[in-house]
Coordinates of C-alpha atoms in Angstrom, one line a residue:
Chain A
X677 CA -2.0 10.7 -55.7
X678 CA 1.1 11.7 -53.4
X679 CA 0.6 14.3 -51.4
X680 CA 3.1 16.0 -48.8
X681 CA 5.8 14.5 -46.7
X682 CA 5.4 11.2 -49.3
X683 CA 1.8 11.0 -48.3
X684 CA -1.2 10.0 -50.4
X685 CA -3.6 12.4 -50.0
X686 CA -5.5 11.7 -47.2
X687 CA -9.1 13.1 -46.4
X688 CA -8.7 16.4 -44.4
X689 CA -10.0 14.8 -41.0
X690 CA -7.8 17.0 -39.1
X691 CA -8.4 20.1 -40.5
X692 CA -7.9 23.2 -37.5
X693 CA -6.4 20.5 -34.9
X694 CA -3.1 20.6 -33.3
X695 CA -1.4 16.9 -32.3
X696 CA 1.7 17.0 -30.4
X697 CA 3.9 13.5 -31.0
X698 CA 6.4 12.3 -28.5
X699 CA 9.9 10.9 -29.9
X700 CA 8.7 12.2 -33.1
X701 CA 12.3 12.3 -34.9
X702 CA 12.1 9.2 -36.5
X703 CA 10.4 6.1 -37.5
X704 CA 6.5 5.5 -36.6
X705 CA 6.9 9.2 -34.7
X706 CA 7.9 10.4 -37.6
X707 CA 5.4 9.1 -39.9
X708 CA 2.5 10.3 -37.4
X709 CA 3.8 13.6 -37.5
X710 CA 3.9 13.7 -41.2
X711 CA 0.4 11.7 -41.8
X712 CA -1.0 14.2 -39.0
X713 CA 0.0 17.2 -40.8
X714 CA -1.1 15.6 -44.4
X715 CA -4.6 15.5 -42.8
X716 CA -5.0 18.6 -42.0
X717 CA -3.5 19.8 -38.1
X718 CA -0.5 21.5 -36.8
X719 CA 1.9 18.9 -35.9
X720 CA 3.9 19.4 -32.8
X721 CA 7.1 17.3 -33.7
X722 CA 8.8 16.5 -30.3
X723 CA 11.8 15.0 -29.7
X724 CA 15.3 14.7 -27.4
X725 CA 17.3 15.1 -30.3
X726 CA 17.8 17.7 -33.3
X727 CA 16.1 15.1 -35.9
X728 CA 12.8 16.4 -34.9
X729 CA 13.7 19.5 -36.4
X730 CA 14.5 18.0 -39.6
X731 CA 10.7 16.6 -39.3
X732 CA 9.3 19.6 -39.0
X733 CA 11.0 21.4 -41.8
X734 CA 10.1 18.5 -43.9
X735 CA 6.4 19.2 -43.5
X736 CA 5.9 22.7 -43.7
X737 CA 8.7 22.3 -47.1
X738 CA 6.1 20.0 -48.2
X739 CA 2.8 22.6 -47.5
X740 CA 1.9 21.2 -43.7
X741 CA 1.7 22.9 -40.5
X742 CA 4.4 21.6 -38.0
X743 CA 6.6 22.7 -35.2
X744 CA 9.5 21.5 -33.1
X745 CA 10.1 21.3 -29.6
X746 CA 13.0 19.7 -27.7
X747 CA 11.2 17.4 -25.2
X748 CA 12.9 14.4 -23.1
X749 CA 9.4 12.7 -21.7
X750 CA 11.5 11.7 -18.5
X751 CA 11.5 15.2 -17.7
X752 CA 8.7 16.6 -16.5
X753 CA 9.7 20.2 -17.2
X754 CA 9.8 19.4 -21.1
X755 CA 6.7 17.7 -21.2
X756 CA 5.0 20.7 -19.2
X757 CA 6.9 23.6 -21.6
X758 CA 6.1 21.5 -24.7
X759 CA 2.5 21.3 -23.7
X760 CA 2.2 24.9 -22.7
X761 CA 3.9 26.3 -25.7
X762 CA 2.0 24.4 -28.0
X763 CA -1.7 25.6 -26.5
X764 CA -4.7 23.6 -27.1
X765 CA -4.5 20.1 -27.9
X766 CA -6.3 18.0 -30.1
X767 CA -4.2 14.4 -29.9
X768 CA -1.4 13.5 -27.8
X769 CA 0.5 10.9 -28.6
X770 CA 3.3 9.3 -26.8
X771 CA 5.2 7.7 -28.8
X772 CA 8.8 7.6 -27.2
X773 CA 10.3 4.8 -26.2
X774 CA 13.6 3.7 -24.3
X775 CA 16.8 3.5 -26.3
X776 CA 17.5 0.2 -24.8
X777 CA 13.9 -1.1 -26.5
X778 CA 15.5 -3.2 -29.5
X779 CA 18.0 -4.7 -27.7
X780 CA 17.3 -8.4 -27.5
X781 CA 17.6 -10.3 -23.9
X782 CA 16.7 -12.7 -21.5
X783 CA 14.5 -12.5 -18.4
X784 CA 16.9 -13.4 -16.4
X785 CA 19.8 -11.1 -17.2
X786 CA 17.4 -8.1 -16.9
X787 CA 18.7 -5.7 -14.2
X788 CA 17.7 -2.9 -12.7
X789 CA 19.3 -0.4 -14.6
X790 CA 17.7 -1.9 -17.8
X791 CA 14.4 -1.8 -16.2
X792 CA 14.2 1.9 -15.0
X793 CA 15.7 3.1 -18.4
X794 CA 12.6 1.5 -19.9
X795 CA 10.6 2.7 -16.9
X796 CA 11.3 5.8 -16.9
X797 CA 10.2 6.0 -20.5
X798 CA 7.5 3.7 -21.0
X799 CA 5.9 4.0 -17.4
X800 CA 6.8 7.1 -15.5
X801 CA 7.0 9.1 -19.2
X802 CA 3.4 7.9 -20.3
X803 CA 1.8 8.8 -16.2
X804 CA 3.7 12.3 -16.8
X805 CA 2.8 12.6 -20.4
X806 CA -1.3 11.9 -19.3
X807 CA -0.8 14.3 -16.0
X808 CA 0.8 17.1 -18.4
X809 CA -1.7 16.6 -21.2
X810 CA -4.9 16.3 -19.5
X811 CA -6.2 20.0 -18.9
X812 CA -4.8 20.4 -23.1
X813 CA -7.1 17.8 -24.2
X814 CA -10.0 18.2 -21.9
X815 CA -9.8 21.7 -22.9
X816 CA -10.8 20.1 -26.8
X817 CA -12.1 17.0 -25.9
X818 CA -9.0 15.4 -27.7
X819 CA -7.8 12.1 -27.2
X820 CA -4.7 10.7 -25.4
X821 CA -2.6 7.8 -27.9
X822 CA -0.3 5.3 -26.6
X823 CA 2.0 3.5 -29.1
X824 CA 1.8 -0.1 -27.7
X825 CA 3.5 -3.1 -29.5
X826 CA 2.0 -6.5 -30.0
X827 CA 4.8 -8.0 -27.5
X828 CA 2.7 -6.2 -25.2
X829 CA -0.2 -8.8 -26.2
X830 CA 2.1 -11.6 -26.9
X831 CA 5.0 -11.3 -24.6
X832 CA 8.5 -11.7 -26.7
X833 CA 10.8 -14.2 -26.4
X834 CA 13.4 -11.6 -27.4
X835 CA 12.5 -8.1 -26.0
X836 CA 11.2 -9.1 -22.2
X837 CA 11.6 -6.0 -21.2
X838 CA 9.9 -3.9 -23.8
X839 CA 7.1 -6.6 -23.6
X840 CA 6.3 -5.6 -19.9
X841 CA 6.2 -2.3 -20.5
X842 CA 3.8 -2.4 -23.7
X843 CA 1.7 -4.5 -21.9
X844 CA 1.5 -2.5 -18.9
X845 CA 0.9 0.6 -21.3
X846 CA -2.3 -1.0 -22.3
X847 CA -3.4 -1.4 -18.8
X848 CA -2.9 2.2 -18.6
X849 CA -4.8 2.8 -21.3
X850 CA -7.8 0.9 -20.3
X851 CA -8.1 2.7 -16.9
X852 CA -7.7 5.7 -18.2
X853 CA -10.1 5.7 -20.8
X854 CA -13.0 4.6 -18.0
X855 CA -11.0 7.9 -15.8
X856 CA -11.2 10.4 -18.3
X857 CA -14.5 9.4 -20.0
X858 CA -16.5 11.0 -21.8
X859 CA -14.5 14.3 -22.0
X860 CA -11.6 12.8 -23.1
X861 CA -10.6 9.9 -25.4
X862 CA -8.0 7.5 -24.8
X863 CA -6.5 4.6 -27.2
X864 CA -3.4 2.1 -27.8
X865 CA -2.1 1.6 -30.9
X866 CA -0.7 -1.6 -32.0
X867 CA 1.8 -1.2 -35.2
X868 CA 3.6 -3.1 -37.2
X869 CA 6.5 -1.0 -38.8
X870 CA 9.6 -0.5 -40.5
X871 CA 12.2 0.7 -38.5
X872 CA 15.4 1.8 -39.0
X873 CA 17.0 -1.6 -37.6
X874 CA 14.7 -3.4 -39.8
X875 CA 15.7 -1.8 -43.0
X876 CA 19.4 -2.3 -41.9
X877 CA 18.4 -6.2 -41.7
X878 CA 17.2 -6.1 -44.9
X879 CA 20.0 -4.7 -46.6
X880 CA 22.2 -7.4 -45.6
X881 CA 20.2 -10.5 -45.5
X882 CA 18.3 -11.0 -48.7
X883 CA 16.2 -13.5 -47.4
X884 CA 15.1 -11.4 -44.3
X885 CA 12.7 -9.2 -46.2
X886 CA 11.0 -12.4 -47.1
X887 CA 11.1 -14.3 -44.0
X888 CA 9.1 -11.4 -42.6
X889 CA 6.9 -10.5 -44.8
X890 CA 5.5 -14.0 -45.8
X891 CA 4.0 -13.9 -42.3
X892 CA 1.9 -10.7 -42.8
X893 CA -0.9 -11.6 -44.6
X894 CA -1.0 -7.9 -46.6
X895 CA 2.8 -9.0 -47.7
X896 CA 4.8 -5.9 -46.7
X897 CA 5.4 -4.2 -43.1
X898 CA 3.9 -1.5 -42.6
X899 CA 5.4 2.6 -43.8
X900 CA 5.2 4.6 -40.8
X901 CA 3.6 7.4 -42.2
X902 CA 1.0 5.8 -44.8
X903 CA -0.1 2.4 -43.1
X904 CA 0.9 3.9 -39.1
X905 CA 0.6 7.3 -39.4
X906 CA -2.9 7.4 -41.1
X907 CA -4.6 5.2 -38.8
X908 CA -3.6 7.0 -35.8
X909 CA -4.4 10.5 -37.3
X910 CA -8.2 9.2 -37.8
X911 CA -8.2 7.8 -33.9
X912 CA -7.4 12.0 -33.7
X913 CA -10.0 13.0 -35.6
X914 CA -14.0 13.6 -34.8
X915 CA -14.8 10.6 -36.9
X916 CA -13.2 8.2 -34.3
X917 CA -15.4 10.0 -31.8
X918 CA -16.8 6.6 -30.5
X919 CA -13.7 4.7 -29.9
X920 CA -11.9 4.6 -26.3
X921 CA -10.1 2.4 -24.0
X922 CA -9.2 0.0 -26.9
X923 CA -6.1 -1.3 -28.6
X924 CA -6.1 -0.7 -32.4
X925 CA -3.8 -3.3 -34.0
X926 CA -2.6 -2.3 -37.5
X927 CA 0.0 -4.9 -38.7
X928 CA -1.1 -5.9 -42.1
X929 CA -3.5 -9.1 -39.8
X930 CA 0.4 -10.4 -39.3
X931 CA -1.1 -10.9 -35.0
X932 CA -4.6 -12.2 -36.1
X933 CA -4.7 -14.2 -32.5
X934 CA -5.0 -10.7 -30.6
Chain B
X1386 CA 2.4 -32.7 -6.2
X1387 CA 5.4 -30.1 -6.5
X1388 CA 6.1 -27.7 -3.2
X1389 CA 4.5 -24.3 -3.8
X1390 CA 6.2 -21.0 -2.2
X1391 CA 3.5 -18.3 -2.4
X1392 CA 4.2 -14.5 -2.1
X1393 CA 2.2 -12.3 -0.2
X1394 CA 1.6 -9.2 1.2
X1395 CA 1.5 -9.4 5.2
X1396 CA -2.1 -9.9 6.2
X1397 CA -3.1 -9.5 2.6
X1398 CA -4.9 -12.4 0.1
X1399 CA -1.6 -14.1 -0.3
X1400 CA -1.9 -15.6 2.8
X1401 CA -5.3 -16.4 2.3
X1402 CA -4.5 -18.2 -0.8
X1403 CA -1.7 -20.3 0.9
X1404 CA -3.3 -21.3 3.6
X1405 CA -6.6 -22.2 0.8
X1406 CA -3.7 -24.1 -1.0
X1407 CA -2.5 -25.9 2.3
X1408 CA -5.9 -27.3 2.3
X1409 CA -6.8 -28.1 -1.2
X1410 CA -3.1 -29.4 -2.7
X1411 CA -1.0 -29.3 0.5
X1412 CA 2.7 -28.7 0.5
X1413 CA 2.9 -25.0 0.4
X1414 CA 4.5 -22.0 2.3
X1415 CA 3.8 -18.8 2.4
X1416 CA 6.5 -16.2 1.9
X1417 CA 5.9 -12.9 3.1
X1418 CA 8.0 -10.5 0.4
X1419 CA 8.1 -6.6 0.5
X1420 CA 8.3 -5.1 -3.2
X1421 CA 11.9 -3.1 -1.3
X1422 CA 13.1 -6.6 -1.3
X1423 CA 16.1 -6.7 -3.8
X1424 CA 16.0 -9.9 -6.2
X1425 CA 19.0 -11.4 -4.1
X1426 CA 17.3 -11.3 -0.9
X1427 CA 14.2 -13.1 -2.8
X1428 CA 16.2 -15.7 -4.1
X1429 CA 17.8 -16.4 -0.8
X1430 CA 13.9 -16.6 0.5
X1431 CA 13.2 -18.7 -1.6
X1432 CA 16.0 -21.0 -1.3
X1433 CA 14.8 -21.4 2.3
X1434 CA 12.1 -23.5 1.0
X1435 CA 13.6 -27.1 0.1
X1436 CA 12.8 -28.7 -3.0
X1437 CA 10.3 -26.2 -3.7
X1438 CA 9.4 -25.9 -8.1
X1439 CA 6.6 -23.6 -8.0
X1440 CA 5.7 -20.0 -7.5
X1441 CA 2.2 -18.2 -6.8
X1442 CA 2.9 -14.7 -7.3
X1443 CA 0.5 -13.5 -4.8
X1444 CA 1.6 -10.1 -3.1
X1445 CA -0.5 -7.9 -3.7
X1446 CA -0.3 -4.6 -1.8
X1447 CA -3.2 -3.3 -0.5
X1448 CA -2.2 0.4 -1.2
X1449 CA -2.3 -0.8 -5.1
X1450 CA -6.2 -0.9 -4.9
X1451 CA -7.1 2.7 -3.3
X1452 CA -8.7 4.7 -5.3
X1453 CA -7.0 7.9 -7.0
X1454 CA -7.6 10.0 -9.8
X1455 CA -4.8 10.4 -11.8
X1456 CA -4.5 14.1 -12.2
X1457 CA -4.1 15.0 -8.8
X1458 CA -1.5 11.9 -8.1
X1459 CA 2.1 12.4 -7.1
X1460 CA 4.7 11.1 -8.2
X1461 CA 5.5 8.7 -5.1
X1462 CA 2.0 7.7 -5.3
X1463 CA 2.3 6.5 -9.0
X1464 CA 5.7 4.4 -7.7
X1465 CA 3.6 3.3 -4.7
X1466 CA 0.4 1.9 -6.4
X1467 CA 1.6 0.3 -9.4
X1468 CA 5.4 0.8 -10.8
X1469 CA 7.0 -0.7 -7.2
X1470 CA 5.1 -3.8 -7.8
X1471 CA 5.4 -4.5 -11.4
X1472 CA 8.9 -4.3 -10.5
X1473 CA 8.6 -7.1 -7.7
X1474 CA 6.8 -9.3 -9.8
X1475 CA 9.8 -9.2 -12.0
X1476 CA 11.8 -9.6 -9.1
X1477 CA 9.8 -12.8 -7.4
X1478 CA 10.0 -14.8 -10.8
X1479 CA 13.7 -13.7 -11.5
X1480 CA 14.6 -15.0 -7.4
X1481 CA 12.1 -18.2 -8.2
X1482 CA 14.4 -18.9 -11.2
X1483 CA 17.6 -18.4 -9.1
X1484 CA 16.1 -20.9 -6.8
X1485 CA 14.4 -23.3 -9.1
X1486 CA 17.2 -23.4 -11.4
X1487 CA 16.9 -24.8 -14.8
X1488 CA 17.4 -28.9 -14.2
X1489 CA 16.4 -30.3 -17.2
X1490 CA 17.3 -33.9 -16.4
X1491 CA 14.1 -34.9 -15.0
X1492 CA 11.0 -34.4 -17.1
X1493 CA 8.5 -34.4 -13.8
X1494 CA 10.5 -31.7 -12.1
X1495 CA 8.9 -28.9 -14.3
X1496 CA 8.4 -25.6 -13.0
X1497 CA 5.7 -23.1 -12.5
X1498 CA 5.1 -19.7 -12.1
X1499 CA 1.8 -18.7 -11.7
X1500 CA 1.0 -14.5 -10.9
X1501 CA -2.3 -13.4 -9.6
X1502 CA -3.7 -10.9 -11.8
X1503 CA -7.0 -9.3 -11.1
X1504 CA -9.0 -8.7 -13.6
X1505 CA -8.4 -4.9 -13.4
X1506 CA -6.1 -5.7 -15.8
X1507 CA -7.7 -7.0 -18.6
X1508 CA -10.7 -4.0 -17.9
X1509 CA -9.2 -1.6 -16.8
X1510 CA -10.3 0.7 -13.5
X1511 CA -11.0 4.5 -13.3
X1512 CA -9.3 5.5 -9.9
X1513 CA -6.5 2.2 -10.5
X1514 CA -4.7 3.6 -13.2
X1515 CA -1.3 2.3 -11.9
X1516 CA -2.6 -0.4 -10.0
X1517 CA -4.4 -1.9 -13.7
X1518 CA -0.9 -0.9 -15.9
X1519 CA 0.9 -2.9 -13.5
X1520 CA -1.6 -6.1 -13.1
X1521 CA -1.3 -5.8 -16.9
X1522 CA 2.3 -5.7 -17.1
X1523 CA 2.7 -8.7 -15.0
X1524 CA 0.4 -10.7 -17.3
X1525 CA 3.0 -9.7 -19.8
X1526 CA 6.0 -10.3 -18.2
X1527 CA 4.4 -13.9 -17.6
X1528 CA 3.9 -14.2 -20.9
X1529 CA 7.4 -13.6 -21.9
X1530 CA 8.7 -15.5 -19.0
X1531 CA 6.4 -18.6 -21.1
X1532 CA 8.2 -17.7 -24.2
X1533 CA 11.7 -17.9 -22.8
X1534 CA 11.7 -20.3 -20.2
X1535 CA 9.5 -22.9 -21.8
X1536 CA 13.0 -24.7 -23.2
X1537 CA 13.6 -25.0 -19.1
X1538 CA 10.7 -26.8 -18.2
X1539 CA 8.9 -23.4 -16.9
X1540 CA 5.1 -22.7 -17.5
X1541 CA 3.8 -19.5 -16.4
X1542 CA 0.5 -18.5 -16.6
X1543 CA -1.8 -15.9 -14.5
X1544 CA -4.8 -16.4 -12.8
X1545 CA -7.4 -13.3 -13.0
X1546 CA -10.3 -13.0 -10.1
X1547 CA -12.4 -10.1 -9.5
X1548 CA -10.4 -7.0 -7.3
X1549 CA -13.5 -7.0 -5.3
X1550 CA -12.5 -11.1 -4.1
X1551 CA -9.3 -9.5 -3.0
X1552 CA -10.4 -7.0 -1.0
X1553 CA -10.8 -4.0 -3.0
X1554 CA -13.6 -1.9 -1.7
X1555 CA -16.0 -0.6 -3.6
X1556 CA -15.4 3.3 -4.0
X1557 CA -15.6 6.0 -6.3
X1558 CA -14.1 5.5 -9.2
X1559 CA -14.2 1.7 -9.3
X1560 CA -15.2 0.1 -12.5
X1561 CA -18.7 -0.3 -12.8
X1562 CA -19.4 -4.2 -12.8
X1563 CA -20.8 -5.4 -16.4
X1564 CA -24.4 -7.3 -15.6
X1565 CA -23.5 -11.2 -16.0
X1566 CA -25.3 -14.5 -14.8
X1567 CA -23.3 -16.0 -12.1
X1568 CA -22.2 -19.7 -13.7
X1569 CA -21.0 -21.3 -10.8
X1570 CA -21.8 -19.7 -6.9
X1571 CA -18.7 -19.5 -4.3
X1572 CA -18.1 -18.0 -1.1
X1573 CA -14.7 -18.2 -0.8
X1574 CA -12.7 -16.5 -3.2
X1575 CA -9.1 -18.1 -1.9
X1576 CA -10.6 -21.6 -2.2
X1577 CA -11.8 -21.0 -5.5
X1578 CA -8.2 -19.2 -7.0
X1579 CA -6.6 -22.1 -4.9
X1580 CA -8.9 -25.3 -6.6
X1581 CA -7.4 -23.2 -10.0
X1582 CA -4.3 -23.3 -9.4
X1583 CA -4.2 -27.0 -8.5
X1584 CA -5.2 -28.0 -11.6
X1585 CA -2.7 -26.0 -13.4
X1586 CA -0.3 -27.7 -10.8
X1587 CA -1.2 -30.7 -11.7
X1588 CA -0.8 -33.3 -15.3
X1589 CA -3.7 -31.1 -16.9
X1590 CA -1.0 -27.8 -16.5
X1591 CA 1.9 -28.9 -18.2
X1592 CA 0.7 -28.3 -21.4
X1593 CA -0.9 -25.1 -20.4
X1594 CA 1.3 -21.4 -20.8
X1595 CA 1.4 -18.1 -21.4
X1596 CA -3.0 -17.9 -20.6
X1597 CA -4.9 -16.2 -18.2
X1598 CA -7.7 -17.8 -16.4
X1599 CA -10.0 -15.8 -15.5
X1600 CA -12.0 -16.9 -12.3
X1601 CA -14.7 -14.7 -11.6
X1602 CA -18.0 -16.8 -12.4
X1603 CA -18.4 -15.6 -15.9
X1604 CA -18.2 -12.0 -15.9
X1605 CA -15.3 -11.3 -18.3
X1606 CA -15.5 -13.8 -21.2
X1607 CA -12.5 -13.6 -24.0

């Protein structure tokens, strides 16, 4: 049964919580904002751009709770009015990453400039989101969420960059979980998704849609609001009371070596 | 056995380790890097070091490993104990490349990189937040560098012992140490990260990329 925002109906685990997504306009942001909302809380869509809007307005058109917030994570005064305008929080999840994050390179090309873009998002942005969160989510005894990637396991031989800073999210992650325990959860999330980029590739190369998918062992990748989205809504929810400091991989078993 | 340049933080357990590695495989030299240093200025180190193929990533900052908790840290503080570093971990294997280059021509010339990586960063540390996403980013960036340079003759792998062995104290807000039965006793934690990375150094290594060994007498067990 579909339910709002192209949801099946999901158990009302979040029923009287409020999660506030970073970079939230589109893709897996989207999706969480959307699966969040399906399950029950307020979603606080956040975003740089206007798209987030759109978010919102698609999930209270479709019966859920949401609302918007303009919110660049590399600036601290966004992250600080988004979290005091929204009030209590039950999840936060950073989910923003740099615009330079799907741009294939090599190790050895990678300047300065490259790095701090996907520093300041990745790095800085997830310190300042935890700092800017914390006295929300302690107030609930909510849980922090980072969106990690399995290059951050792996390491890529395409996206070096984005590897390093995925992998060094889950160190993060780790450390903070033992910092902020037991008042305060905190988890990485490992997806597999479609993305924008990936639907583009699929359009144009017949065989891509294969070549992928024959290497998942659930045969598709994953929709950002039913297969991401849902999963990371429970890790907000009371029944994922007992789970901290760990990575949650949910790729359809395509990264079974992790 | 190929010329080692190690990295290391001036007085810190990078000289330790090379002058551990002097002993047990011979033909290294210490390097004494600043994470200010720019990736030129590193290569041009490096390059200072004749015929050298191998890098021990070994600087680490002693500032990295002092306890903080996160709510009440700056923002310098965060740059200071964790991003700063990750950043000259990238910058040491970028120079090493620059100096190694990428001969192919001779299959015994490979290269290595090898980073120290405590094991902070596989656990985690409450008080090390930035200090644990950085050791953890460097064991990604290795793995990356594994993925891409492997067509160059380049293995890179990390090598993960205990904070404590590195001279980590023991303070509030340090990990609590899981109960485990001590394999193998040592003393000397650069002799035993040193006998490590000789064997990856050496014929059993070249097959051997993108891993973490863990050397910490069976405590953390993946």
């Amino acid at each position: 049964m579909t339910g709002m925002a192209g949801t099946a109906t999901t158990t009302r685990l979040l029923t009287g919580k409020r999660v506030l997504i970073t970079g939230a306009g589109a893709g897996v942001g989207a999706g969480i904002a959307a699966a969040c909302a399906a399950a029950g809380a307020e979603a606080i869509v956040t975003s740089r751009h206007d798209n987030g809007r759109r978010v919102a307005e698609q999930i209270i058109a479709a019966g859920g709770r949401a609302r918007w917030m303009r919110c660049d994570v590399t600036r601290r005064a966004d992250l600080a009015a988004a979290v005091a305008e929204a009030g209590p929080l039950d999840g936060f999840v950073h989910n923003a990453v740099s615009t330079l994050s799907s741009i294939p390179g090599r190790l050895e090309h990678l300047d300065d400039d490259t790095w701090e873009h996907h520093a300041a998002v990745s790095l800085h942005g997830t310190f300042a989101c935890a700092q800017e969160s914390q006295q929300a989510l302690q107030a609930t005894g909510g849980v922090f969420i980072v969106m990690t990637s399995p290059s951050g396991m792996e390491g890529s031989a395409g996206l070096p960059a984005y590897s390093v800073m995925k992998g060094a999210q889950r160190g993060f992650v780790k450390a903070l979980a033992r910092e902020w325990a037991p008042k305060v959860r905190v988890v990485a999330v490992s997806p597999l998704a479609r993305t924008p980029a990936m639907d583009n590739l699929f359009a144009v190369d017949a065989t891509a849609r294969q070549r992928v998918t024959e290497r998942i062992p659930l045969q598709r990748v994953g929709d950002p609001a039913e297969d991401i989205g849902r999963p990371v809504a429970f890790l907000c929810s009371d029944a994922a009371s007992y789970i901290t400091g760990q990575t949650i991989v949910v790729d359809g078993g395509r990264f079974l070596n992790l | 056995m190929p010329r080692t340049i190690v990295t290391s933080f001036p007085g810190g357990f990078g000289q330790s380790l090379a002058a551990a590695l002097q002993t047990v495989h011979g033909d290294c030299a210490s390097v004494v890097t600043s994470a200010a240093q720019s990736r030129a200025d590193l290569a041009r180190a490096f390059a200072e070091v004749p015929e050298a193929t191998t890098l021990v990533h070994a600087h680490i900052d002693p500032q990295m490993l002092v306890s903080e908790p996160l709510d009440s840290m700056t923002d310098d503080a965060w740059d200071a104990r964790g991003e700063l570093h990750l950043r000259h971990a990238l910058h040491c294997i970028q120079a090493a490349f620059d100096a190694f280059g990428v001969d192919q021509s001779d299959p015994d010339r490979s290269r290595r990189l090898i980073a120290i990586t405590p094991t902070i960063a596989l656990l985690g540390a409450g008080g090390l937040v930035p200090a644990s996403s950085a050791f953890e980013g460097v064991r990604s960036l290795i793995k990356s560098a594994a993925r891409q340079w492997g067509a160059f003759r380049y293995t890179a792998n990390c090598v993960a012992p205990p904070v404590e062995m590195i001279g980590a104290g023991t303070g509030a807000g340090m990990t609590p140490r899981p109960a485990a039965a001590a394999l193998v006793p040592f003393d000397d934690a650069a002799v035993a990260v040193a006998e490590v990375i000789t064997a990856l150094l050496g014929p059993a290594g070249t097959r051997i990329t993108g891993q973490t060994i863990i050397v910490d007498r069976g405590v953390v067990m993946r």
